[in-house]
Short mmCIF file of C-alpha atoms and ligand atoms in Angstrom, two decimals:
data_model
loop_
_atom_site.label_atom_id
_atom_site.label_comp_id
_atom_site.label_asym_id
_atom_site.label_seq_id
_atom_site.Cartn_x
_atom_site.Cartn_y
_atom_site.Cartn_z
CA UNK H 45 100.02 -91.53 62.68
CA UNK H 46 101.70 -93.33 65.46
CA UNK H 47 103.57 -96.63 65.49
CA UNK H 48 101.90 -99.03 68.31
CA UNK H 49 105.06 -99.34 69.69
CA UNK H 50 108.81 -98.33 69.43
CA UNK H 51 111.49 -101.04 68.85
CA UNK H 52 113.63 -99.48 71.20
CA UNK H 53 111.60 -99.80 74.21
CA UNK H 54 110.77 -103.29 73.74
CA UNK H 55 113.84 -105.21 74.76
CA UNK H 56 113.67 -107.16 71.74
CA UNK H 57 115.90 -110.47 71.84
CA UNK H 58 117.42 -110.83 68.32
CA UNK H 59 118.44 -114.08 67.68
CA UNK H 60 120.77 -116.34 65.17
CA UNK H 61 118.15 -118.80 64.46
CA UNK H 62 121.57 -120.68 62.73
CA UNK H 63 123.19 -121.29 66.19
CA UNK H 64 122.18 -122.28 69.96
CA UNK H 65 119.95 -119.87 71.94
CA UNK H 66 118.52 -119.43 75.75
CA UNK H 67 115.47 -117.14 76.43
CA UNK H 68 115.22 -116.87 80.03
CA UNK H 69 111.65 -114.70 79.69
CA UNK H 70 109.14 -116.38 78.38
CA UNK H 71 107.16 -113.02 77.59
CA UNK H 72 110.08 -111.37 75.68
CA UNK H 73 109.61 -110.38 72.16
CA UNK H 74 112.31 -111.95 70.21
CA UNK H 75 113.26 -111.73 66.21
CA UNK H 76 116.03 -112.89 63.66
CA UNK H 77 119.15 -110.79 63.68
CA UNK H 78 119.93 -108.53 61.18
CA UNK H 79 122.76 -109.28 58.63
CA UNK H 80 122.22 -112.69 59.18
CA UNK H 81 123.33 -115.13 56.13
CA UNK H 82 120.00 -116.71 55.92
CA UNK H 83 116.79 -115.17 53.65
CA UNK H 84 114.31 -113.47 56.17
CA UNK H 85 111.27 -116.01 55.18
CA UNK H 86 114.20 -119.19 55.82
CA UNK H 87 115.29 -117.64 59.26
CA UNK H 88 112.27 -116.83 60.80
CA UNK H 89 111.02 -119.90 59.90
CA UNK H 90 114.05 -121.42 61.35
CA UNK H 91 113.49 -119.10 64.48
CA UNK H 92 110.13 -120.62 64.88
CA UNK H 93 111.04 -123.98 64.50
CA UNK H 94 113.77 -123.76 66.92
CA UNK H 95 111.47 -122.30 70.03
CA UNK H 96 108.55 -125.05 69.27
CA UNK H 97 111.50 -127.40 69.53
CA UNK H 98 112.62 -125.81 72.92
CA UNK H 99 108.91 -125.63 74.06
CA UNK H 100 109.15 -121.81 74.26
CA UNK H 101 105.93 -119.93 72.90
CA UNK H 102 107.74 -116.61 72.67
CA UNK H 103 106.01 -114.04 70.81
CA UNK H 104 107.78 -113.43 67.31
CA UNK H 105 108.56 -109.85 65.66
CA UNK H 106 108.57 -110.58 61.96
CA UNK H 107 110.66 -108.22 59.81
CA UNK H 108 110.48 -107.38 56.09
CA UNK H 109 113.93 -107.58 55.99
CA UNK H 110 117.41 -108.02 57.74
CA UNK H 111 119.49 -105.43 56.90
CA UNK H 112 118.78 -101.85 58.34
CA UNK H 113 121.12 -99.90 56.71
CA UNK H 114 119.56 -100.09 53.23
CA UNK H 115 118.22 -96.84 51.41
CA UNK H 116 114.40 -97.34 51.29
CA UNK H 117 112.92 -98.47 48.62
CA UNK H 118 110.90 -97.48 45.73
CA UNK H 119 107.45 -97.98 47.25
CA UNK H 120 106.31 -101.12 44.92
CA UNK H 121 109.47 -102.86 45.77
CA UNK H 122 108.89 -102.05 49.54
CA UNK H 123 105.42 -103.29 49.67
CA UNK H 124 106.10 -106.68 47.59
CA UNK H 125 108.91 -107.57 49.71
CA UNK H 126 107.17 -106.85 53.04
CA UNK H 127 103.64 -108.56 51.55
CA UNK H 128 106.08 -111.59 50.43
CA UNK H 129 107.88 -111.58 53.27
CA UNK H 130 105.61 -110.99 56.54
CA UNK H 131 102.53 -112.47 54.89
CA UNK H 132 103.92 -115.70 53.65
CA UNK H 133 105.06 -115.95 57.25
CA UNK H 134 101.69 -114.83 58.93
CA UNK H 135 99.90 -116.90 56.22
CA UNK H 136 101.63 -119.77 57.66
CA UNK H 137 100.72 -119.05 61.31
CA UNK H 138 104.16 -117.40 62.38
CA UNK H 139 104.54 -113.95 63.55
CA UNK H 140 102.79 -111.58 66.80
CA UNK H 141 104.16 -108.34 65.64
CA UNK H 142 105.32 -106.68 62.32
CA UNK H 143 108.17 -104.12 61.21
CA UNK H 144 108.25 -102.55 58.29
CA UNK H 145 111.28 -101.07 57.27
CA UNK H 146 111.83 -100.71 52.83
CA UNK H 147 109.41 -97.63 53.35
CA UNK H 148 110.70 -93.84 53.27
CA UNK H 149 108.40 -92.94 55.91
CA UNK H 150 106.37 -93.46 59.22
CA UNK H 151 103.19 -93.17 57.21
CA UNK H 152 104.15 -94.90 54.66
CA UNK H 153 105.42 -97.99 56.85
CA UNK H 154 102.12 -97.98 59.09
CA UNK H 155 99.76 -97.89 56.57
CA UNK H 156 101.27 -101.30 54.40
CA UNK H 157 102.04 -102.83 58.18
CA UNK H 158 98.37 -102.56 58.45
CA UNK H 159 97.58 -103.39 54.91
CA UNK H 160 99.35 -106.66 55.30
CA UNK H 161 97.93 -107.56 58.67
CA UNK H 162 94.03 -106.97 57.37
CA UNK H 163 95.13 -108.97 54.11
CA UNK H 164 96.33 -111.90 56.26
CA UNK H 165 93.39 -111.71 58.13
CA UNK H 166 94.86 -110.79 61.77
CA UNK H 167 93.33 -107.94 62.14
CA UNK H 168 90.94 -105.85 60.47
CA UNK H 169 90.79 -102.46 60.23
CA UNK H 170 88.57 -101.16 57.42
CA UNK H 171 86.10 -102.89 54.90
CA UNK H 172 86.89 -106.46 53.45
CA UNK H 173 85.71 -106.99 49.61
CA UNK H 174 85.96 -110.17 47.89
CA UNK H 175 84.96 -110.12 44.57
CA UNK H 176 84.55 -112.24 41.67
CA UNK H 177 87.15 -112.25 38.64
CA UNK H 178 84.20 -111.87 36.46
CA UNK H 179 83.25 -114.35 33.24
CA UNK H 180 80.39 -114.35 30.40
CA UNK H 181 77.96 -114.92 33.45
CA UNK H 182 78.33 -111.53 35.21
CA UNK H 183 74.97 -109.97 35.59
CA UNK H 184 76.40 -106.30 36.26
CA UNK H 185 79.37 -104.15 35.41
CA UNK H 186 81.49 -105.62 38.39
CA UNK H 187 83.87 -102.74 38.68
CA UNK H 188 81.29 -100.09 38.03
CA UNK H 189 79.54 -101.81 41.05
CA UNK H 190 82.15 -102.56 43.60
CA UNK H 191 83.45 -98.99 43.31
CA UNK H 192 79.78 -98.17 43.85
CA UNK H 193 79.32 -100.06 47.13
CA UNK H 194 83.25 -99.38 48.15
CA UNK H 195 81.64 -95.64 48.32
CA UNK H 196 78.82 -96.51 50.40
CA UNK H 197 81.02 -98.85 52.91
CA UNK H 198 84.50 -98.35 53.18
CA UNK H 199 83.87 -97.00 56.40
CA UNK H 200 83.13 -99.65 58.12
CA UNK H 201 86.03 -101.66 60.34
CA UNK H 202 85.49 -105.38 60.64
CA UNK H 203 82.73 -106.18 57.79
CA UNK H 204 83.12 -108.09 55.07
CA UNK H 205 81.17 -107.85 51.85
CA UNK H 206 81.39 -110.10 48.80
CA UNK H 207 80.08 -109.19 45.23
CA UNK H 208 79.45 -111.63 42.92
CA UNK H 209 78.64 -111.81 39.22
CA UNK H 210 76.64 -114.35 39.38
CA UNK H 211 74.30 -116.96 41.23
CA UNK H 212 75.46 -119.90 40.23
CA UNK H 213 78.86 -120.14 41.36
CA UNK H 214 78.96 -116.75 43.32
CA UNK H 215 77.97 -118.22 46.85
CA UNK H 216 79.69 -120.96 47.01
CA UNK H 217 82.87 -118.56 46.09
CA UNK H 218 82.20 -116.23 49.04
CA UNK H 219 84.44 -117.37 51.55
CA UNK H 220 83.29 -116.00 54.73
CA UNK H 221 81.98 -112.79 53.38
CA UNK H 222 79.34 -111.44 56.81
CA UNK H 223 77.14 -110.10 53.10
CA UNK H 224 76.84 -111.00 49.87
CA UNK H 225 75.68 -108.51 46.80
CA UNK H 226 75.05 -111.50 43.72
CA UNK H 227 73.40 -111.21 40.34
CA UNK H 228 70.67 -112.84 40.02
CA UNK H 229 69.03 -112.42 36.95
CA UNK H 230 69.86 -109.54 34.53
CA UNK H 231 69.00 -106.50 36.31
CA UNK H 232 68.34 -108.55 39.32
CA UNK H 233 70.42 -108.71 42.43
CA UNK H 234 70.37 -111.12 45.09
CA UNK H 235 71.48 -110.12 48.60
CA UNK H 236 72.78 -112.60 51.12
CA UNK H 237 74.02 -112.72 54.78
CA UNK H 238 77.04 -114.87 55.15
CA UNK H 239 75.83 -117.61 52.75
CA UNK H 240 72.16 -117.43 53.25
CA UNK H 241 70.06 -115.21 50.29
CA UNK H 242 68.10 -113.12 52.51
CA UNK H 243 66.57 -110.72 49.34
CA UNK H 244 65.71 -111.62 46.11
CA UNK H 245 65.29 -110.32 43.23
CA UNK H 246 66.01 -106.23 43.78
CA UNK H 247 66.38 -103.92 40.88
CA UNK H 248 70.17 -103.02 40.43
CA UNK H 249 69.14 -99.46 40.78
CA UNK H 250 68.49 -99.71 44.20
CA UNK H 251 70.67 -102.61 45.49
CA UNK H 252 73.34 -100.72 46.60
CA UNK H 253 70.74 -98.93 49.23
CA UNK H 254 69.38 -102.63 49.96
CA UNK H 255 72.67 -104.09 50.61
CA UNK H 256 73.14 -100.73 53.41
CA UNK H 257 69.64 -101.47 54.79
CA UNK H 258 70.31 -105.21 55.69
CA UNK H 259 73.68 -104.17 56.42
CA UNK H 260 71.70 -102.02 59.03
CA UNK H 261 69.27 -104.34 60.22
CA UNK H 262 72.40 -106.60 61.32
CA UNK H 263 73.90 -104.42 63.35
CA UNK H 264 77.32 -103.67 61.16
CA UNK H 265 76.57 -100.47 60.13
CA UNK H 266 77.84 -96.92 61.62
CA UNK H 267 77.83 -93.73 59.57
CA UNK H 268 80.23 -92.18 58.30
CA UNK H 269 81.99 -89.48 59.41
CA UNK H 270 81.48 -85.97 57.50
CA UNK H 271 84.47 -85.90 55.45
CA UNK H 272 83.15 -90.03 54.76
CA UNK H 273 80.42 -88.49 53.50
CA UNK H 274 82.25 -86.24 51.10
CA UNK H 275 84.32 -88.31 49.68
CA UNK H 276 81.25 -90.80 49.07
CA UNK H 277 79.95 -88.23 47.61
CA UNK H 278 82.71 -87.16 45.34
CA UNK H 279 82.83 -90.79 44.26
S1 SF4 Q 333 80.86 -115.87 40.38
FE1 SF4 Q 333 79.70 -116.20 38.49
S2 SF4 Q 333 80.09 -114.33 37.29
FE2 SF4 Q 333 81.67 -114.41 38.87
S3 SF4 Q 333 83.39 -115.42 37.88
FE3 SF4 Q 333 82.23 -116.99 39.00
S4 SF4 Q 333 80.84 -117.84 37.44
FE4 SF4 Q 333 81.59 -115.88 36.65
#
């Protein structure tokens, strides 16, 4: 694992969003400085006000937080304070790059840096799942299921698969799922592509295969890699 850049070599600007600034590159990465007295999700909103103000489009490094020197944190901690932090800002259309710094390690910090981006939807990097919370309705053992189809498709970078309890309120709750595995009778799945039911009425034995074929047929679908396999397997 490799970071997709080093913070050193990037002539970062770091700014006190609290006070007057000048940015004489309009490329230049800039961020909040640490130790600032403001809460990270305040200043870099601050920061982002201040450049629209100024008419400067500079690209924004968002941190989880703004002190370095802290010891890192118990993992849980780290990742709610970097998902609160980074995603509230992302969700809100602020931020170009990420640092993650509450994790002990390189790993560690890549793999919730990329967590967050994929959950925020800025970049994808494995398999999206939406699923249903589940209610009397459900038609199938949702979590038997989605770990079922998670085996089958994790694989895959960039496709998004929703699976649904139910037909009646299932499609309309799909967001923008690319397909859609949805009970449609007991028994009975339904499979859709983006919002459109495409096949109806397939045994639940042999959805899961269904759902690969038309994932197939569209294009989406690579296979896995050997050790994939494995662990499919193993699942
Ligand atoms: S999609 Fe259907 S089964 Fe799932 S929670 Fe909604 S109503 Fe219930």
């Amino acid at each position: 694992m490799k970071p997709e850049a080093i913070y050193e070599d990037l002539n970062v600007y770091e700014i006190n969003p609290t006070t007057d600034f000048k940015i004489n590159c309009e490329t230049q990465l800039v961020t909040v400085q640490d130790d600032g007295m403001l809460p990270a999700i305040t200043a870099f909103r601050l920061l982002a006000a201040k450049l629209k103000r100024l008419g400067l489009n500079n690209p924004i490094l968002l941190k989880d937080c703004l002190s370095f020197s802290e010891a890192p944190l118990e993992p849980r901690i780290a990742l709610l304070r970097a998902a609160v932090v980074i995603g509230s800002l992302l969700a809100d259309g602020i931020g170009d790059a990420i640092l993650i710094r509450g994790e002990s390690g390189g790993g560690q910090s890549l793999r919730l840096a990329y967590n967050i981006l994929q959950a925020a939807g800025c970049r994808s990097f494995k398999t999206d799942y939406v699923a249903c919370p589940s209610c009397g309705r459900t038609l199938f053992n949702l979590q038997t299921v989605t770990a079922r189809i998670k085996a089958r498709t994790e694989h895959l970078k960039g496709v998004k698969i929703a699976i649904m309890g139910c037909i009646v309120n299932g499609p309309g709750e799909m967001a923008d799922a690319d397909f859609g595995y949805v009970g449609g009778a007991p028994g009975k799945i339904n499979l859709y592509v983006g919002k459109t039911p495409i096949k109806f009425n397939i045994p639940e034995a042999e959805a899961v295969d269904r759902l690969v074929d038309l994932i197939r047929e569209h294009g989406k679908w690579v296979e896995p890699e050997a050790k994939e396999v494995t662990a499919a397997v193993h699942a």
